Amino acid sequence: MGEEARTRTVHYRIVHLMTGRVRFRVPKLARDPDYAHRLQRLIESAPHVTQVRLKPAAASIAIRYQAQLASEAKVRKHLIRLIQAADVDEGCPSAASSTEAESGNWSELKLPVLATLLALGKEVWRLPIPQSMVAASVAVAGLPVAKRATQSLVRQKKLNIDCLDLIALILSSMQGRWLTPALLLLLHELGDTIRDRTANSSTSRAANLLSSIGHFAWVERNGKQQVPIEEVRVGDTVIVYPGEQIPVDGQILKGAAIIDEQKLTGESIPVVREIGQSVYASTLVRSGEIYIQTERVGNQTRAGASVELIRQAPVYDTRMANYAANIAEVAVLPALFLAGGIWAVTRNPARAVSILTLDFVTGIRVSLPTTFLAALNHAARHGVLIRSGRALEKLAQVDTLVFDKTGTLTQGDLQVVGVKAVTGRMSEMRILELAAAAEQRLTHPLAEAIARYARLQGTRILPRSEWNYELGLGIRAEIDGETVLVGSDRLLKQAGIHLDCFWEDHSYLLEDCQNYPDCPISADASLIYIASQGQFQGTIQYADPLRPESQQVIQTLQDQYGMAVYVLTGDNRKRAFAVASALGIPPTQVCAEAFPEQKAEIVRQLRNSGKTVAFVGDGLNDSVGLAYADVSISFGNASEVARETADVVLMNNDLNGLLDAIAIARETKQVIGQNINLSVIPNLAALLLASTIGLHPLVATVVHNGSAIAAGLNGLRPLLQHHYSN
């Protein structure tokens, strides 16, 4: 107790310690919220950790962990490494900087609001406000418009909507009417501010994607020593222990391990890797200890290359598509010539100001961002985070959806789906009882799946005496006076045990058996084999089951929305085609055993064929495909890389949220069409009046601003909807 340390930069002290529980006092927690957030996230994702309680005010973090799965000293050492690792700035913007950016957007409104209030006080409320003060406020508020207009003329050599605004401001100000230019400035600035707030900021999404590979590695250099991952070099021998991520790409020199490659390849079932075989950074050693000769590090690893592909992905303009700018490009010169002609004929500058005021653009500039902002808030209420107006707009146009399989269409966890006993031997319940007893307290995903299934079935867990786990084969144990084997068919064959037919006394491979087509071990299924007392007793079948909602969601996308649905996965062909068949996806739209760079290429090919593509995935292996799609979609509990890459995040971790998101996007597109009509039609009618019989500038401003307000209010309709149904 009371142990103090200082490693690198972060002070810590262990203030309480008992089996399976430790409490640290880390002063940095109290003064650095970003560090506290990073530390909590790192420790929650650490192997064996079951609970994290963080109290920043007390500079305290309490951690519970599974002490039976690893030594106490090793777990504490790993937690201390994480306390130091969390001090590495991941490049994420702080909350303070985000707040400053947001407040900066709204601060642009201060001068137009002040100018409008002064103009109202002078012209409407008849307050004794000096004319010079009102004029100065309008002039200062109009400086950004003048600057943009000047830049357009000088740099781009063309007239834009800011030029029209500037001329209208000057002409109306020359007549001493300050309310008209002040309102014009206020509404324009309000539209721009809302647009900027709605736009997707790339800095707010910045993250160090390579952090998923880890911060440290054990290497052999005059003995074993731990070094920062940046110091590992090609040719180094890296040691990886159970529960740790592999930090480099390379070949195994010594040892063997069961490795979970799901994060990189999408393969849901761990694989055995032995001497001479390749292993990859970001994959997890479930059991075993391996020595790796480093071949690639950092950005050169397969995981690092995936990150680089993401960084090189096409960068879209994250400001939402500004339809108003397109209209303005066409309308500027005609409006200018018309206003000039009317002034030349009538010698009345007020009529010219009316024409310049009645553009079709302001209402669209105000209402479109408002509509998008309302839709984004509406989606958030339904557990769907849409990061930008551009993503919402693209989502309404999507005609092709590409799904990863593992963890996206399936649940991503292995589950037992059935137990089958050989006729005339032991019961299915006894088989499950022996298997659960043999596999108890093992960390392999299949062992955990069998233990969960046994608990659900109310199976008693018998004591296990002597036992021996053989990597990649299974376990041999003494249970209830019986020698029990649980594992692959190779384990039983090595023990000289024949796999018999489930119904007749002969080898299961005898193809003239009438039961052959229905025999579980003759079918192409995922099985665990159980033997006892020298005889084959039965099998336990396991699978990565579909999400409960997958079938209904895929059917809706295909039938109601008319979308083409593809499955793109790193998993093997057998399981990929089985999932596609269960969901009604044509086999021609399935691609299996695809690495991240292949996923990116397939997405590019679909886009180049003229399709608007959305990609749905949840892992590091999906992040490249996500980056290259028109719209990228992930889950709230997905890997950090996938979440940061995604345009749309389903926070409820339910594919039904995808249907909500698409429906909201399409409804938003309809509202935008209505807003364009509300902005264009009144201004067009007023423009005809101003060009023929004349229209007072204030009336023109009311029509112009009124249509903008009406369109803006219409755009807020989604915020008034408290319930949504597909």
mmCIF file of N, CA and C in Angstrom, residues 21 48 236 251 560 668 673 717:
data_model
loop_
_atom_site.group_PDB
_atom_site.id
_atom_site.type_symbol
_atom_site.label_atom_id
_atom_site.label_comp_id
_atom_site.label_asym_id
_atom_site.label_seq_id
_atom_site.Cartn_x
_atom_site.Cartn_y
_atom_site.Cartn_z
ATOM 1 N N ARG A 21 -9.132 -6.429 -7.302
ATOM 2 C CA ARG A 21 -9.537 -5.023 -7.213
ATOM 3 C C ARG A 21 -8.334 -4.163 -6.844
ATOM 4 N N HIS A 48 -9.569 -8.736 -19.222
ATOM 5 C CA HIS A 48 -9.819 -9.161 -17.844
ATOM 6 C C HIS A 48 -10.485 -8.085 -16.981
ATOM 7 N N ASP A 236 13.649 -6.833 -35.003
ATOM 8 C CA ASP A 236 13.525 -7.068 -33.560
ATOM 9 C C ASP A 236 12.676 -8.309 -33.297
ATOM 10 N N GLN A 251 6.730 -12.877 -38.573
ATOM 11 C CA GLN A 251 6.614 -14.335 -38.547
ATOM 12 C C GLN A 251 6.941 -14.855 -37.159
ATOM 13 N N GLN A 560 -38.841 -2.450 -50.148
ATOM 14 C CA GLN A 560 -39.489 -1.144 -50.048
ATOM 15 C C GLN A 560 -38.636 -0.015 -50.618
ATOM 16 N N THR A 668 -36.271 14.675 -45.405
ATOM 17 C CA THR A 668 -35.570 15.964 -45.418
ATOM 18 C C THR A 668 -35.423 16.486 -46.840
ATOM 19 N N GLY A 673 -37.170 20.617 -50.955
ATOM 20 C CA GLY A 673 -37.895 21.013 -52.163
ATOM 21 C C GLY A 673 -38.992 22.016 -51.858
ATOM 22 N N ARG A 717 -39.751 21.731 -39.035
ATOM 23 C CA ARG A 717 -40.804 20.747 -38.748
ATOM 24 C C ARG A 717 -40.295 19.454 -38.125
#
